[in-house]
Amino acid sequence: MAPMAPSDDSRSKDGKMTEELGVEFVCCVTQSLFRSRKSLRDTTFENCLKSSKNWLRRTLESAVVRQAIGGNPQQWVDINQVFYLAIPALEVQSIPSDANVTSGATTSSALMTLNYDTLMKDLERLNDILLIARNCLATTQRAQNLAGESLLDQQVLKLIDLCVRVTARGYDGETPSRAEQPWANVIGACESSIVTG
């Protein structure tokens, strides 16, 4: 049985469905986060994380929601843009380079420990958005074509590549150390992103 079409009263003044607006909000706020962490209040970023979990749940439960999001070309462009902005930010937080040596962290483990709180939340945000996208891809060929046209697959490959580079480095700090558990948690979150991607 085909899912019911949404009624006209579920559309905003500009013709977008509630589902489209919800994911648009999540993508816009997340893009803002990766452009500048000081662009919005922390409570806004926390509310966005809660909202992404709500939309993840709704895309799991409702074919109508998946089709509304998956059938909108702008949604795929917005999701692609999230990953485009996020991947360099994740790299700076997890892989030492000459550019971020000023933080005092010269090893991957030390850098990940230094950025642990933001790194874990960032990986959680991206994993939620990746799961929303994956759920929407399962609806129609149109959603798959739109995702392909947005080049989201290239961003997902970049995310997987980064996560593989992070997980392949191994712990390079002193053992036992307080830094070992945060490092292990980040590695676990990266492995989850690899599986999701």
JSON list of C-alpha atoms in Angstrom, two decimals, residues 92-187:
[
{"chain": "A", "resi": 92, "resn": "VAL", "atom": "CA", "xyz": [41.95, 19.70, 12.41]},
{"chain": "A", "resi": 93, "resn": "GLN", "atom": "CA", "xyz": [40.58, 18.22, 15.65]},
{"chain": "A", "resi": 94, "resn": "SER", "atom": "CA", "xyz": [42.00, 14.74, 15.15]},
{"chain": "A", "resi": 95, "resn": "ILE", "atom": "CA", "xyz": [45.09, 14.66, 12.93]},
{"chain": "A", "resi": 96, "resn": "PRO", "atom": "CA", "xyz": [48.15, 16.75, 13.89]},
{"chain": "A", "resi": 97, "resn": "SER", "atom": "CA", "xyz": [49.60, 18.99, 11.22]},
{"chain": "A", "resi": 98, "resn": "ASP", "atom": "CA", "xyz": [51.89, 21.99, 11.04]},
{"chain": "A", "resi": 99, "resn": "ALA", "atom": "CA", "xyz": [48.80, 24.21, 10.97]},
{"chain": "A", "resi": 100, "resn": "ASN", "atom": "CA", "xyz": [47.42, 23.04, 14.32]},
{"chain": "A", "resi": 101, "resn": "VAL", "atom": "CA", "xyz": [50.67, 22.41, 16.22]},
{"chain": "A", "resi": 102, "resn": "THR", "atom": "CA", "xyz": [50.09, 25.65, 18.16]},
{"chain": "A", "resi": 103, "resn": "SER", "atom": "CA", "xyz": [47.58, 23.79, 20.34]},
{"chain": "A", "resi": 104, "resn": "GLY", "atom": "CA", "xyz": [50.53, 21.98, 21.95]},
{"chain": "A", "resi": 105, "resn": "ALA", "atom": "CA", "xyz": [49.23, 18.57, 20.89]},
{"chain": "A", "resi": 106, "resn": "THR", "atom": "CA", "xyz": [51.85, 16.87, 18.76]},
{"chain": "A", "resi": 107, "resn": "THR", "atom": "CA", "xyz": [50.32, 13.38, 18.62]},
{"chain": "A", "resi": 108, "resn": "SER", "atom": "CA", "xyz": [46.94, 12.23, 17.38]},
{"chain": "A", "resi": 109, "resn": "SER", "atom": "CA", "xyz": [46.01, 10.90, 20.80]},
{"chain": "A", "resi": 110, "resn": "ALA", "atom": "CA", "xyz": [46.84, 14.19, 22.50]},
{"chain": "A", "resi": 111, "resn": "LEU", "atom": "CA", "xyz": [44.98, 16.20, 19.87]},
{"chain": "A", "resi": 112, "resn": "MET", "atom": "CA", "xyz": [41.88, 14.01, 20.11]},
{"chain": "A", "resi": 113, "resn": "THR", "atom": "CA", "xyz": [41.96, 14.24, 23.90]},
{"chain": "A", "resi": 114, "resn": "LEU", "atom": "CA", "xyz": [42.30, 18.02, 23.73]},
{"chain": "A", "resi": 115, "resn": "ASN", "atom": "CA", "xyz": [39.28, 18.23, 21.38]},
{"chain": "A", "resi": 116, "resn": "TYR", "atom": "CA", "xyz": [37.40, 15.30, 22.88]},
{"chain": "A", "resi": 117, "resn": "ASP", "atom": "CA", "xyz": [34.09, 16.99, 23.80]},
{"chain": "A", "resi": 118, "resn": "THR", "atom": "CA", "xyz": [33.59, 18.81, 20.51]},
{"chain": "A", "resi": 119, "resn": "LEU", "atom": "CA", "xyz": [34.92, 15.91, 18.45]},
{"chain": "A", "resi": 120, "resn": "MET", "atom": "CA", "xyz": [32.47, 13.45, 19.99]},
{"chain": "A", "resi": 121, "resn": "LYS", "atom": "CA", "xyz": [29.49, 15.77, 19.50]},
{"chain": "A", "resi": 122, "resn": "ASP", "atom": "CA", "xyz": [30.57, 16.57, 15.94]},
{"chain": "A", "resi": 123, "resn": "LEU", "atom": "CA", "xyz": [30.85, 12.89, 15.07]},
{"chain": "A", "resi": 124, "resn": "GLU", "atom": "CA", "xyz": [27.46, 12.25, 16.66]},
{"chain": "A", "resi": 125, "resn": "ARG", "atom": "CA", "xyz": [25.87, 15.08, 14.63]},
{"chain": "A", "resi": 126, "resn": "LEU", "atom": "CA", "xyz": [27.37, 13.83, 11.39]},
{"chain": "A", "resi": 127, "resn": "ASN", "atom": "CA", "xyz": [26.39, 10.24, 12.07]},
{"chain": "A", "resi": 128, "resn": "ASP", "atom": "CA", "xyz": [22.77, 11.33, 12.71]},
{"chain": "A", "resi": 129, "resn": "ILE", "atom": "CA", "xyz": [22.65, 13.32, 9.46]},
{"chain": "A", "resi": 130, "resn": "LEU", "atom": "CA", "xyz": [24.27, 10.43, 7.60]},
{"chain": "A", "resi": 131, "resn": "LEU", "atom": "CA", "xyz": [21.62, 8.06, 8.96]},
{"chain": "A", "resi": 132, "resn": "ILE", "atom": "CA", "xyz": [18.83, 10.45, 7.95]},
{"chain": "A", "resi": 133, "resn": "ALA", "atom": "CA", "xyz": [20.29, 10.55, 4.44]},
{"chain": "A", "resi": 134, "resn": "ARG", "atom": "CA", "xyz": [20.66, 6.78, 4.31]},
{"chain": "A", "resi": 135, "resn": "ASN", "atom": "CA", "xyz": [17.05, 6.30, 5.40]},
{"chain": "A", "resi": 136, "resn": "CYS", "atom": "CA", "xyz": [15.85, 8.69, 2.70]},
{"chain": "A", "resi": 137, "resn": "LEU", "atom": "CA", "xyz": [17.94, 6.97, 0.04]},
{"chain": "A", "resi": 138, "resn": "ALA", "atom": "CA", "xyz": [15.97, 3.79, 0.64]},
{"chain": "A", "resi": 139, "resn": "THR", "atom": "CA", "xyz": [12.72, 5.33, -0.62]},
{"chain": "A", "resi": 140, "resn": "THR", "atom": "CA", "xyz": [12.90, 5.97, -4.34]},
{"chain": "A", "resi": 141, "resn": "GLN", "atom": "CA", "xyz": [15.20, 6.07, -7.31]},
{"chain": "A", "resi": 142, "resn": "ARG", "atom": "CA", "xyz": [14.54, 9.84, -7.41]},
{"chain": "A", "resi": 143, "resn": "ALA", "atom": "CA", "xyz": [16.10, 10.28, -3.95]},
{"chain": "A", "resi": 144, "resn": "GLN", "atom": "CA", "xyz": [19.12, 8.27, -5.06]},
{"chain": "A", "resi": 145, "resn": "ASN", "atom": "CA", "xyz": [19.48, 10.33, -8.23]},
{"chain": "A", "resi": 146, "resn": "LEU", "atom": "CA", "xyz": [19.19, 13.61, -6.31]},
{"chain": "A", "resi": 147, "resn": "ALA", "atom": "CA", "xyz": [21.79, 12.47, -3.79]},
{"chain": "A", "resi": 148, "resn": "GLY", "atom": "CA", "xyz": [24.09, 11.52, -6.66]},
{"chain": "A", "resi": 149, "resn": "GLU", "atom": "CA", "xyz": [23.58, 14.87, -8.38]},
{"chain": "A", "resi": 150, "resn": "SER", "atom": "CA", "xyz": [24.48, 16.69, -5.15]},
{"chain": "A", "resi": 151, "resn": "LEU", "atom": "CA", "xyz": [27.77, 14.70, -5.05]},
{"chain": "A", "resi": 152, "resn": "LEU", "atom": "CA", "xyz": [27.02, 13.56, -1.49]},
{"chain": "A", "resi": 153, "resn": "ASP", "atom": "CA", "xyz": [28.77, 10.27, -2.24]},
{"chain": "A", "resi": 154, "resn": "GLN", "atom": "CA", "xyz": [32.07, 12.12, -2.64]},
{"chain": "A", "resi": 155, "resn": "GLN", "atom": "CA", "xyz": [31.69, 13.77, 0.77]},
{"chain": "A", "resi": 156, "resn": "VAL", "atom": "CA", "xyz": [30.80, 10.44, 2.38]},
{"chain": "A", "resi": 157, "resn": "LEU", "atom": "CA", "xyz": [33.95, 8.90, 0.86]},
{"chain": "A", "resi": 158, "resn": "LYS", "atom": "CA", "xyz": [36.00, 11.78, 2.29]},
{"chain": "A", "resi": 159, "resn": "LEU", "atom": "CA", "xyz": [34.44, 11.19, 5.72]},
{"chain": "A", "resi": 160, "resn": "ILE", "atom": "CA", "xyz": [35.19, 7.46, 5.52]},
{"chain": "A", "resi": 161, "resn": "ASP", "atom": "CA", "xyz": [38.77, 8.23, 4.42]},
{"chain": "A", "resi": 162, "resn": "LEU", "atom": "CA", "xyz": [39.27, 10.60, 7.37]},
{"chain": "A", "resi": 163, "resn": "CYS", "atom": "CA", "xyz": [37.79, 8.11, 9.83]},
{"chain": "A", "resi": 164, "resn": "VAL", "atom": "CA", "xyz": [40.00, 5.32, 8.48]},
{"chain": "A", "resi": 165, "resn": "ARG", "atom": "CA", "xyz": [43.08, 7.55, 8.83]},
{"chain": "A", "resi": 166, "resn": "VAL", "atom": "CA", "xyz": [42.08, 8.39, 12.41]},
{"chain": "A", "resi": 167, "resn": "THR", "atom": "CA", "xyz": [41.41, 4.78, 13.41]},
{"chain": "A", "resi": 168, "resn": "ALA", "atom": "CA", "xyz": [44.52, 3.44, 11.66]},
{"chain": "A", "resi": 169, "resn": "ARG", "atom": "CA", "xyz": [46.92, 5.64, 13.64]},
{"chain": "A", "resi": 170, "resn": "GLY", "atom": "CA", "xyz": [46.64, 3.72, 16.87]},
{"chain": "A", "resi": 171, "resn": "TYR", "atom": "CA", "xyz": [47.20, 5.10, 20.34]},
{"chain": "A", "resi": 172, "resn": "ASP", "atom": "CA", "xyz": [50.45, 7.06, 20.41]},
{"chain": "A", "resi": 173, "resn": "GLY", "atom": "CA", "xyz": [50.44, 8.32, 23.99]},
{"chain": "A", "resi": 174, "resn": "GLU", "atom": "CA", "xyz": [51.87, 6.90, 27.17]},
{"chain": "A", "resi": 175, "resn": "THR", "atom": "CA", "xyz": [50.14, 3.89, 28.70]},
{"chain": "A", "resi": 176, "resn": "PRO", "atom": "CA", "xyz": [48.36, 3.97, 31.11]},
{"chain": "A", "resi": 177, "resn": "SER", "atom": "CA", "xyz": [47.11, 7.49, 30.64]},
{"chain": "A", "resi": 178, "resn": "ARG", "atom": "CA", "xyz": [43.93, 9.52, 31.14]},
{"chain": "A", "resi": 179, "resn": "ALA", "atom": "CA", "xyz": [44.08, 10.26, 27.41]},
{"chain": "A", "resi": 180, "resn": "GLU", "atom": "CA", "xyz": [43.68, 6.62, 26.44]},
{"chain": "A", "resi": 181, "resn": "GLN", "atom": "CA", "xyz": [39.92, 6.34, 27.15]},
{"chain": "A", "resi": 182, "resn": "PRO", "atom": "CA", "xyz": [38.91, 9.54, 25.29]},
{"chain": "A", "resi": 183, "resn": "TRP", "atom": "CA", "xyz": [41.03, 8.37, 22.35]},
{"chain": "A", "resi": 184, "resn": "ALA", "atom": "CA", "xyz": [39.27, 4.98, 22.40]},
{"chain": "A", "resi": 185, "resn": "ASN", "atom": "CA", "xyz": [35.85, 6.71, 22.45]},
{"chain": "A", "resi": 186, "resn": "VAL", "atom": "CA", "xyz": [36.76, 8.85, 19.43]},
{"chain": "A", "resi": 187, "resn": "ILE", "atom": "CA", "xyz": [37.99, 5.75, 17.60]}
]
